[in-house]
Short mmCIF file of C-alpha atoms and ligand atoms in Angstrom, two decimals:
data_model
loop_
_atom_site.label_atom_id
_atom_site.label_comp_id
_atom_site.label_asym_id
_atom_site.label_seq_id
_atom_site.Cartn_x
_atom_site.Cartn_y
_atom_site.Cartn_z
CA UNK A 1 -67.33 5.55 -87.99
CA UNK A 2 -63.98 5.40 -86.28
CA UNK A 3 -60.67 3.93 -88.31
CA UNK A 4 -58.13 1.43 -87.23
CA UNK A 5 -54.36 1.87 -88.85
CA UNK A 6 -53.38 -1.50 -90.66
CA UNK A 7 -50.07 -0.69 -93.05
CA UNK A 8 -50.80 1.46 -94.62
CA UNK A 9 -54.97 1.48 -95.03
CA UNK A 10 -57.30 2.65 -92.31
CA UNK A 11 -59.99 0.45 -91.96
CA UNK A 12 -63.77 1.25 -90.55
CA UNK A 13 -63.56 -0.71 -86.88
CA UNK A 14 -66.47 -2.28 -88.43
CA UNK A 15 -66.72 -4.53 -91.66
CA UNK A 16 -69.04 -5.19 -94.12
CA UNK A 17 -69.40 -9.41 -94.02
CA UNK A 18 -71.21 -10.15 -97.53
CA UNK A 19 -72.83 -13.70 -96.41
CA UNK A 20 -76.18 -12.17 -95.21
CA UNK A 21 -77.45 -10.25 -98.43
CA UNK A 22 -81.08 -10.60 -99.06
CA UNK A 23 -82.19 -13.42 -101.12
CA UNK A 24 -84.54 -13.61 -104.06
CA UNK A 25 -86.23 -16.89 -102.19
CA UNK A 26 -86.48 -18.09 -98.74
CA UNK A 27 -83.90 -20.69 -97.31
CA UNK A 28 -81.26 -20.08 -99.97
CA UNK A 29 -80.40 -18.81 -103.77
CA UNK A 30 -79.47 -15.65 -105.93
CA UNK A 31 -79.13 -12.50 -104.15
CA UNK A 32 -81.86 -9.94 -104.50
CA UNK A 33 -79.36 -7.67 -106.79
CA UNK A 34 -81.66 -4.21 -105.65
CA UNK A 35 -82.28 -4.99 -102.13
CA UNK A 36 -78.90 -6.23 -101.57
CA UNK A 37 -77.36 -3.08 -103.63
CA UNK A 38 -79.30 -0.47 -101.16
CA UNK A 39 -78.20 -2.60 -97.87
CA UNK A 40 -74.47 -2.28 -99.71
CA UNK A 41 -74.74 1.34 -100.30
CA UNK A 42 -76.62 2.43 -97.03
CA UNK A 43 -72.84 0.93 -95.27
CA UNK A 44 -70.02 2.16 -97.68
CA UNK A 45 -72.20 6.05 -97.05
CA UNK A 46 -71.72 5.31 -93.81
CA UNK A 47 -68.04 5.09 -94.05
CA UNK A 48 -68.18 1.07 -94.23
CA UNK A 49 -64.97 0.72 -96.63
CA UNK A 50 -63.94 -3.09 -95.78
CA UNK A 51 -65.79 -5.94 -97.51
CA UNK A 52 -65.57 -9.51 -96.42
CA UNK A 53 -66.87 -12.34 -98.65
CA UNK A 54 -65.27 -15.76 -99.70
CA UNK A 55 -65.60 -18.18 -102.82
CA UNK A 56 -68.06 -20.41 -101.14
CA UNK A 57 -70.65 -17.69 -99.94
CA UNK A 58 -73.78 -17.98 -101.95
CA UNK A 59 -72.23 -20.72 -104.41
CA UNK A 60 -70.67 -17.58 -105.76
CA UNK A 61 -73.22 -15.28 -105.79
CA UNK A 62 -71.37 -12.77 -103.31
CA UNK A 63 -68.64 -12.36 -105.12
CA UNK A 64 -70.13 -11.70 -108.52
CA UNK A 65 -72.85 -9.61 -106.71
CA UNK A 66 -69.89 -7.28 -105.37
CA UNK A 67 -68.16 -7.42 -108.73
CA UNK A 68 -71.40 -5.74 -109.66
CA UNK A 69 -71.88 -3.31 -107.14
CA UNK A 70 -68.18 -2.06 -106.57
CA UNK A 71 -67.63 -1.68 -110.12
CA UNK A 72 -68.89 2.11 -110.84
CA UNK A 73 -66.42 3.04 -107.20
CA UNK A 74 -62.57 4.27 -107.49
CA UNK A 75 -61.10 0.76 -106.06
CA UNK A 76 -59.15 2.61 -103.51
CA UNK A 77 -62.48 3.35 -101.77
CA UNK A 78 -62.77 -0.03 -100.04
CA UNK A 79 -61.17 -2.66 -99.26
CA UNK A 80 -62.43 -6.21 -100.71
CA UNK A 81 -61.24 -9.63 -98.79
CA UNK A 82 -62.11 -12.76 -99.71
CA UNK A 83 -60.84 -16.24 -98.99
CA UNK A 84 -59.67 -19.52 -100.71
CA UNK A 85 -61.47 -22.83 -98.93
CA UNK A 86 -59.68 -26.06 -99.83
CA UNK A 87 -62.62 -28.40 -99.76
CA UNK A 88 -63.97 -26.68 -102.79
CA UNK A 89 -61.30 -29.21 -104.16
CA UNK A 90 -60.29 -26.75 -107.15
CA UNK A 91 -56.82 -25.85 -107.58
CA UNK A 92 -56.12 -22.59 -105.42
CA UNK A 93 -54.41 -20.65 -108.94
CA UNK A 94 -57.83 -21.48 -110.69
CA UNK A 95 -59.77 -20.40 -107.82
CA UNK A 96 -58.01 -17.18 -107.57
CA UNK A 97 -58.05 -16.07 -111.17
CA UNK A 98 -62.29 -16.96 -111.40
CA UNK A 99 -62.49 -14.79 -107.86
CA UNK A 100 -60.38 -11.66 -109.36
CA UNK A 101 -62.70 -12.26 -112.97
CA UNK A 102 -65.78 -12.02 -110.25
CA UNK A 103 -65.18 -9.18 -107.99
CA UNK A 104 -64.13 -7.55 -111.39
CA UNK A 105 -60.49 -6.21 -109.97
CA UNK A 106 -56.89 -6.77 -110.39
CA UNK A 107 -55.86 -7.28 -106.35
CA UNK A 108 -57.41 -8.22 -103.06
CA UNK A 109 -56.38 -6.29 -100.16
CA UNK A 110 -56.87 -9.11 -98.17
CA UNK A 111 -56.60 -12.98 -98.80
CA UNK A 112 -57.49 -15.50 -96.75
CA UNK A 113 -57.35 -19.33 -96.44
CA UNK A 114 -60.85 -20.36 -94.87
CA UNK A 115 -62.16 -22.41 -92.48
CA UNK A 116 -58.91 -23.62 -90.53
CA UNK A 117 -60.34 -26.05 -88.60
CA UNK A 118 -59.09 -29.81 -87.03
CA UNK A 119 -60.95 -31.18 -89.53
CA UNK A 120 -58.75 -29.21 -92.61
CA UNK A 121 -55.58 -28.08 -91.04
CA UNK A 122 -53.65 -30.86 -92.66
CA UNK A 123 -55.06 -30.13 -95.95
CA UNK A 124 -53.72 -26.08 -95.67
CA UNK A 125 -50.34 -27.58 -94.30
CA UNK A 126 -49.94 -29.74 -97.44
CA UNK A 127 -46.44 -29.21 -98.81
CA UNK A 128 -47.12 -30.41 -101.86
CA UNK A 129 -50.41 -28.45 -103.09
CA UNK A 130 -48.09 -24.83 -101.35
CA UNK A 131 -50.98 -22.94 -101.05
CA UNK A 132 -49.06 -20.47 -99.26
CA UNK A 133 -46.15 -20.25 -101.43
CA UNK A 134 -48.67 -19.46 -104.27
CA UNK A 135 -50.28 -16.96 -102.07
CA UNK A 136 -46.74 -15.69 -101.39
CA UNK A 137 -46.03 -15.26 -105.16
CA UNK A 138 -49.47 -13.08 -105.74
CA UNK A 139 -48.35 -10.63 -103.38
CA UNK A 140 -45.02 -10.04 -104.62
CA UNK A 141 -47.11 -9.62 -107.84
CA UNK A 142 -49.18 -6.95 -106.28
CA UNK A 143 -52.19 -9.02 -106.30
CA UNK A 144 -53.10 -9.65 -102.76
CA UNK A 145 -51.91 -6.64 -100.08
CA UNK A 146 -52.06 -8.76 -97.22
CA UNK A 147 -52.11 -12.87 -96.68
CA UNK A 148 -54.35 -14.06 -93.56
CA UNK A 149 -56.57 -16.88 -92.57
CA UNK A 150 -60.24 -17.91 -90.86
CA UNK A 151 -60.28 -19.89 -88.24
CA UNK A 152 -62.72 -22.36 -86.34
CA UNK A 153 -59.87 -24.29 -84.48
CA UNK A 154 -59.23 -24.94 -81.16
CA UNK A 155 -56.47 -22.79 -79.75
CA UNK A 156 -54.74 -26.05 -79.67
CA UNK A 157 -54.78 -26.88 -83.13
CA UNK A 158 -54.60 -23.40 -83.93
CA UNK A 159 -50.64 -23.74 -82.08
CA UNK A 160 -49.58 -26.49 -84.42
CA UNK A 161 -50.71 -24.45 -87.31
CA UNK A 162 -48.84 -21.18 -86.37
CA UNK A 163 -45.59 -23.33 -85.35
CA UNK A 164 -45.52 -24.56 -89.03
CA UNK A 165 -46.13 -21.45 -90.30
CA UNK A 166 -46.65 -17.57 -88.49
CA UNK A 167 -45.93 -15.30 -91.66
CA UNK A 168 -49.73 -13.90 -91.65
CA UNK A 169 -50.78 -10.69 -91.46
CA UNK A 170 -54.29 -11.18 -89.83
CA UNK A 171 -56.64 -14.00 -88.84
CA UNK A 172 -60.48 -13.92 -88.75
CA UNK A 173 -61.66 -15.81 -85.87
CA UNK A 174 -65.42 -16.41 -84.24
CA UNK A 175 -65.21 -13.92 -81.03
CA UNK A 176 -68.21 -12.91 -79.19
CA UNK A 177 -68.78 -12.51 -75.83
CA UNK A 178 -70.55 -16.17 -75.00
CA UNK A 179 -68.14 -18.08 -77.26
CA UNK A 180 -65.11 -16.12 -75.21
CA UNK A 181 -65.54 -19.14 -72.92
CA UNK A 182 -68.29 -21.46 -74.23
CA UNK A 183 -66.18 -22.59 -77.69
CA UNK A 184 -62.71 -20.75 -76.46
CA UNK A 185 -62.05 -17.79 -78.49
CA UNK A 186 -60.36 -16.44 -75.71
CA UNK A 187 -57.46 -18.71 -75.85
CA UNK A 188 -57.35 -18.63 -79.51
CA UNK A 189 -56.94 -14.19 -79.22
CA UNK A 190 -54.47 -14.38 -76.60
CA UNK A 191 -52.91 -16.88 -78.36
CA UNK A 192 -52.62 -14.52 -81.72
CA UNK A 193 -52.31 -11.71 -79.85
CA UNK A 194 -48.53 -13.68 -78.58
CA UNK A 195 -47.71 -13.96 -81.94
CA UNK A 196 -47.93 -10.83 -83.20
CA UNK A 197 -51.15 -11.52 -85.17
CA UNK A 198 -54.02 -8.77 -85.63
CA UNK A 199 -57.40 -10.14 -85.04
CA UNK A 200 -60.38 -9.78 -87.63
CA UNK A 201 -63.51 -10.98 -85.84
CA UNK A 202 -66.96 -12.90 -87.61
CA UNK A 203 -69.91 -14.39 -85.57
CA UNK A 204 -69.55 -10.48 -83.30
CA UNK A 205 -73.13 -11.34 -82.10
CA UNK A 206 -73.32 -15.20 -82.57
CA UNK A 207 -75.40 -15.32 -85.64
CA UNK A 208 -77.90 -12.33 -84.61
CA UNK A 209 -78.52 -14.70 -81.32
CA UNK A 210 -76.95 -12.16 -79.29
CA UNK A 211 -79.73 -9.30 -80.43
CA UNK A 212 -82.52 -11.80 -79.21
CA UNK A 213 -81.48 -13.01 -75.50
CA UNK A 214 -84.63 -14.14 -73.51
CA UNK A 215 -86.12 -11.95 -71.56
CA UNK A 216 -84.41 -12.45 -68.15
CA UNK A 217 -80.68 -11.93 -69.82
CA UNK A 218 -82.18 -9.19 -71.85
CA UNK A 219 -83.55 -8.01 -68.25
CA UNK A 220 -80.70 -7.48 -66.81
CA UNK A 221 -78.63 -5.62 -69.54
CA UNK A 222 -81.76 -3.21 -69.77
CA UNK A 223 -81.68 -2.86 -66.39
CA UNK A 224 -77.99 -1.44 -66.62
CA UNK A 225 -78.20 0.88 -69.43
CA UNK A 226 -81.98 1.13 -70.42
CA UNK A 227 -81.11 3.22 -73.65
CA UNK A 228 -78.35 0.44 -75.49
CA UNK A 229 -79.53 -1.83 -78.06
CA UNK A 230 -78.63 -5.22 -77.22
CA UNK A 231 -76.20 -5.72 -80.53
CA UNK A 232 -74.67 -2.71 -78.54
CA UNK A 233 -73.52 -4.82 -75.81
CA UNK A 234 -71.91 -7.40 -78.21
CA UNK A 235 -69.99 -4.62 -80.71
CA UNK A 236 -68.80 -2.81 -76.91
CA UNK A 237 -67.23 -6.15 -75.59
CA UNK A 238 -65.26 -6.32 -78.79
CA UNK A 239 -63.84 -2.87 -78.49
CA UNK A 240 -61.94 -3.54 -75.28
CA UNK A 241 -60.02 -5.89 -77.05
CA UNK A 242 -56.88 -4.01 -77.88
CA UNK A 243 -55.59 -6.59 -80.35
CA UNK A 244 -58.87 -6.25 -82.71
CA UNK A 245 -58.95 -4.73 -86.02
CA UNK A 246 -62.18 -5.19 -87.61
CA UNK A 247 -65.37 -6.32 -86.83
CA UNK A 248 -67.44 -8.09 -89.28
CA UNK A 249 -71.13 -7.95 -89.41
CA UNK A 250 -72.81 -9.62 -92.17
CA UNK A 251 -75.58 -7.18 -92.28
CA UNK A 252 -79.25 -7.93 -94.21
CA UNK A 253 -81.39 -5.07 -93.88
CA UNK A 254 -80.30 -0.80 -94.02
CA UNK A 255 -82.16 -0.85 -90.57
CA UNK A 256 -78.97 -3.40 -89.17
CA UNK A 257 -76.05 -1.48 -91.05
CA UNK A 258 -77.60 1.96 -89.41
CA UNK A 259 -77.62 0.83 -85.89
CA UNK A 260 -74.42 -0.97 -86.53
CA UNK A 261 -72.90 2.10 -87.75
CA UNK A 262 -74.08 3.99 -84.98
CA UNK A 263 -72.44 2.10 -82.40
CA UNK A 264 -69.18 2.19 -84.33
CA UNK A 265 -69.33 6.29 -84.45
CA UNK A 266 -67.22 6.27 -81.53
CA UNK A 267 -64.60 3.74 -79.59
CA UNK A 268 -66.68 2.87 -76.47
CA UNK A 269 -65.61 -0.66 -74.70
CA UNK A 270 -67.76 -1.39 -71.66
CA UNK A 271 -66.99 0.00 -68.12
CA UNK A 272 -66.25 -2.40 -65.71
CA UNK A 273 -69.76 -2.33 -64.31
CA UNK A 274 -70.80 -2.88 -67.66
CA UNK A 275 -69.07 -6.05 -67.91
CA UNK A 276 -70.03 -7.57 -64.82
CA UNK A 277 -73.90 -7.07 -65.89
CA UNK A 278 -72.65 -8.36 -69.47
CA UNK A 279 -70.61 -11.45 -67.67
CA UNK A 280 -74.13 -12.25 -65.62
CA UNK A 281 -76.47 -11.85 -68.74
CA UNK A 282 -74.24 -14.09 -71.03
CA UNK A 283 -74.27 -16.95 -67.66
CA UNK A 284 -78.24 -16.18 -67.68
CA UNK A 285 -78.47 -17.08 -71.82
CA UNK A 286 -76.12 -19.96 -72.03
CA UNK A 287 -78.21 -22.30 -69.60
CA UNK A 288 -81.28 -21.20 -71.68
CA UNK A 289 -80.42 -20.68 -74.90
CA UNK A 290 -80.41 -24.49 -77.01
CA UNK A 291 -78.47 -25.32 -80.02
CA UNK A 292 -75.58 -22.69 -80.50
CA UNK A 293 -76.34 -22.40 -84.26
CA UNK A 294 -75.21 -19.17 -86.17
CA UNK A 295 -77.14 -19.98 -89.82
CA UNK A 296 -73.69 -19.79 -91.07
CA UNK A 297 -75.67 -22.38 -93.61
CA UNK A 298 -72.29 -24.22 -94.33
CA UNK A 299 -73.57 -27.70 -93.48
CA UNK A 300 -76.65 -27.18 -96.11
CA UNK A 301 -74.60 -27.97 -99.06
CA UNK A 302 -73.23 -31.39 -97.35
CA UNK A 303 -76.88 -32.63 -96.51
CA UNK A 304 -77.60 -35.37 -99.13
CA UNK A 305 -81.07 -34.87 -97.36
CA UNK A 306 -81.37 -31.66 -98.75
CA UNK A 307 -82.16 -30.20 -95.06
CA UNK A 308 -82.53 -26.51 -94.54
CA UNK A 309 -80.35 -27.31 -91.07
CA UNK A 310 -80.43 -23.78 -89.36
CA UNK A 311 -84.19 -23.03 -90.26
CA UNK A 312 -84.78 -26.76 -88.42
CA UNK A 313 -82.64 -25.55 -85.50
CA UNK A 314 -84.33 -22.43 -85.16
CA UNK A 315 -87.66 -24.06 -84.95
CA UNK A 316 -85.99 -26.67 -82.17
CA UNK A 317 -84.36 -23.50 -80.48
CA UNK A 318 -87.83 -21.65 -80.24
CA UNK A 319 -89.86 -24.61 -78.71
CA UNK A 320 -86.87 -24.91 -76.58
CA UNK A 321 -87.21 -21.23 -74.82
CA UNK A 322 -90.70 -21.00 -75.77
CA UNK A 323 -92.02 -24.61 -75.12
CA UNK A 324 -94.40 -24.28 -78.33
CA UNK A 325 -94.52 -26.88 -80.32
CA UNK A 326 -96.78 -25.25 -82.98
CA UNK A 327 -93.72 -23.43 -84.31
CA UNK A 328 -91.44 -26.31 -84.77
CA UNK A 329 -94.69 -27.74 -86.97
CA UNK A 330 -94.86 -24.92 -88.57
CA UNK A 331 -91.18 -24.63 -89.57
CA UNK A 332 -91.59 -28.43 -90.33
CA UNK A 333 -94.10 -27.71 -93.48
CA UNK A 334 -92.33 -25.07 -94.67
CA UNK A 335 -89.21 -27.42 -95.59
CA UNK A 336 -87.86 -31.24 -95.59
CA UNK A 337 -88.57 -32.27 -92.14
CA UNK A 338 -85.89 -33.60 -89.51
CA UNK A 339 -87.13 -36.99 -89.64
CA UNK A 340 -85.92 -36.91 -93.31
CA UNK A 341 -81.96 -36.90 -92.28
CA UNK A 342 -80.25 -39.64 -92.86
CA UNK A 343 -78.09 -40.38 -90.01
CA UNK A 344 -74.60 -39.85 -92.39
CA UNK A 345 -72.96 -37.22 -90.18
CA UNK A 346 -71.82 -35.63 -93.45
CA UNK A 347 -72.80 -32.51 -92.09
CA UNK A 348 -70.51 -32.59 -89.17
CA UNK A 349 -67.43 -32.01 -90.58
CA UNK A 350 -68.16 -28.34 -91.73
CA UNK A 351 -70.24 -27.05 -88.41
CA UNK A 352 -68.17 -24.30 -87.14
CA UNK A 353 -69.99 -24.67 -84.00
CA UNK A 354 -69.20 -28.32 -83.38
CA UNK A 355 -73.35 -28.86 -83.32
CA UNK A 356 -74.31 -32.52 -82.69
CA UNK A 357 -76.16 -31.83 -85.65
CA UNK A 358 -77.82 -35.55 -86.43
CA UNK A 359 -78.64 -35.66 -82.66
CA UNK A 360 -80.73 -32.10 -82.93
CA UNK A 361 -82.42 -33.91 -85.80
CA UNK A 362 -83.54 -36.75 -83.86
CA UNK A 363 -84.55 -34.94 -80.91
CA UNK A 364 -86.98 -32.87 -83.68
CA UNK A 365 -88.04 -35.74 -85.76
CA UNK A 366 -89.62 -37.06 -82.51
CA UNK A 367 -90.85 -33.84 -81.01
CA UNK A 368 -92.54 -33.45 -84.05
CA UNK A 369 -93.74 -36.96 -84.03
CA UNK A 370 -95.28 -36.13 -80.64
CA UNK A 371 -96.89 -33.17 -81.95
CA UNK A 372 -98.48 -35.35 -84.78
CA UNK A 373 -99.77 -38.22 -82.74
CA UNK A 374 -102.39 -36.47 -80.96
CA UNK A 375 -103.49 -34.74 -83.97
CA UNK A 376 -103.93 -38.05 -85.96
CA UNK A 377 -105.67 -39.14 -83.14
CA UNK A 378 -108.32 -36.29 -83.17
CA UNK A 379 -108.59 -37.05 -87.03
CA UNK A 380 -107.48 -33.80 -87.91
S1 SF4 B 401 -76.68 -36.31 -90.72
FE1 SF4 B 401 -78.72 -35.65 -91.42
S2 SF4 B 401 -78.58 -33.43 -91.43
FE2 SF4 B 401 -76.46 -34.19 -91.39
S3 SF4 B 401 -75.86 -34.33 -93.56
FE3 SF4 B 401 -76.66 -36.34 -93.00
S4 SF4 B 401 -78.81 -36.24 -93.59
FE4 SF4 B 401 -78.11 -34.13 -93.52
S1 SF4 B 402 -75.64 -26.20 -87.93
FE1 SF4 B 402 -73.53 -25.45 -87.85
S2 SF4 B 402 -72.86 -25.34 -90.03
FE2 SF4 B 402 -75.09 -25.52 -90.01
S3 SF4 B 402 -75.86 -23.42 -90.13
FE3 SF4 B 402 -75.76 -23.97 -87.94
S4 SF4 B 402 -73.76 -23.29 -87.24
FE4 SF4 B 402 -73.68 -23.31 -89.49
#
């Protein structure tokens, strides 16, 4: 694992994002507490030492979980970040006191506000409510090391919230090497990188979409360096970017966090030949690859419907590249089914991605009405 000087910590180049532990049941729930603790383990022995996790993730369940896990280790062994998100509509001193009882410590070395987006920006800029100022305060306390924020906004908006306010020592941004064009993160680094802001990146291979191109992108990055993993390509785009700090994976399985770790052994951006075959294998993908969806899961707790919205997605996204409609059945009876949404557009609001969420459900509901008809038909 290689380190990247930040103050006065050094911080493994790549992070430990706590959103992705293994559940106890499908689609949701508590964390499997044994599983979870050996995929936790397997990355701080592998010189993992910064955690990322947030109020929100897991209703909770990721912070306690950590609170758990962390508590037996000297606490200046990692470094724990975690993040205040203002739609949870609780007062940000409450919040903060439950997440320090949680993650069973006295400090955070990093705290963020979350979810900056042009939906929420005004709601972080709110004079009155001086989230900031409180944040401010904690750190003069010795309670939070360093103050940052997460960010899904537009480089524009992301401008109007830095000329209010540029005091932050990091921001966590979506960066990967498709959404360096296709949703702008390049304008929102350079834009950072201007102010004087170190980058933390999330999303570093688009949800896990980026270790499962179709076969002709995945052709052609085989083709120029048979023996890399394709997560390999996305960690390796991120390390020619001078400005990044750490990279946050939010790792399932001790199989991930291994080959994860491997890549990070050494610094090792892409050659330039490299990123040409990396520029034509992410043009390749993006006119094949559907809805952009990274199971980020935040719209699932919005859905009066009670949707599972990425499992839906992922069954539209795999008749999409694999034009079988079985699967999208299949994924159909295993939860509600798209033609149970509602229309409200509730679930808009909090898409990272800016999915046309309602619209994906339509375009199920009636490929899966299609799929039914001839069925019925057959009397099966
Ligand atoms: S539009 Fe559909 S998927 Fe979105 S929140 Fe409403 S019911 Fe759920
Ligand atoms: S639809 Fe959007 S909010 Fe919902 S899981 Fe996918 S990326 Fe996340």
């Amino acid at each position: 694992m290689y380190y990247k000087k930040f103050h006065d910590l050094s911080l493994s180049a790549l992070g430990f994002g706590a959103l992705r532990f293994p559940l106890e049941g499908e689609g949701g729930g508590r964390i499997h507490r044994a599983e979870a603790r050996k995929v936790l383990d397997c990355a701080l022995d592998l010189g993992i030492n910064y955690i990322d996790t947030a109020y929100t993730y897991n209703d909770g369940d990721s912070e306690r979980f950590l609170g758990e896990a962390l508590a037996g280790r000297p606490r200046d062994s990692y470094c724990l970040a975690t993040k205040f998100y203002a739609v949870s509509g609780k007062p940000v001193e409450e919040v903060f006191e439950e997440q320090l009882r949680r993650c069973r410590t006295d400090y955070f070395d990093v705290y963020m506000l979350h979810g900056l987006d042009e939906n929420y920006i005004s709601d972080y800029m709110d004079e009155g409510k001086d989230y900031i100022g409180y944040l401010q305060r904690q750190k003069e306390a010795g309670r939070i090391r360093c103050i940052g924020f997460s960010s899904h906004a537009n480089p524009r908006t992301l401008e109007r919230f830095l000329s209010w306010n540029d005091r932050f020592d990091m921001a966590l941004i979506q960066l990967n090497y498709l959404d360096w064009t296709m949703l702008d993160a390049r304008g929102q680094y350079e834009l950072l990188t201007r102010r004087g802001i170190p980058v933390w990146v999330m999303e570093p291979l688009k949800g896990g979409r980026l270790s499962q191109l179709s076969p002709e992108a995945a052709a052609i990055l085989k083709e120029a360096a048979p023996e890399r993993s394709l997560s390999s390509w996305g960690f390796r785009f991120l390390m020619g970017l001078p400005n990044v700090k750490v990279v946050l994976s939010g790792m399932s399985t001790t199989e991930q966090v291994t080959e994860n770790a491997e890549t990070f052994r050494r610094e090792d951006p892409l050659n330039e030949k490299e990123q040409a075959a990396l520029r034509r294998a992410a043009s390749v993908f993006m006119e094949q690859m559907g809805v952009p969806c990274s199971s980020c899961r935040y719209c699932c707790s919005a859905c009066p419907a009670g949707l599972d919205i990425p499992l839906l997605i992922k069954g539209y996204n795999e008749y999409r590249v694999s034009g079988e409609t079985w699967r999208v059945v299949d994924y159909e009876r295993r939860e509600r089914g798209a033609e149970a949404c509602l229309r409200c557009g509730a679930c808009l609001k909090r898409c990272p991605q800016k999915i046309d969420i309602p619209g994906t459900m339509a375009r199920l509901a009636a490929l899966e009405a299609e799929q039914a008809c001839p069925q019925e038909q057959k009397g099966v």
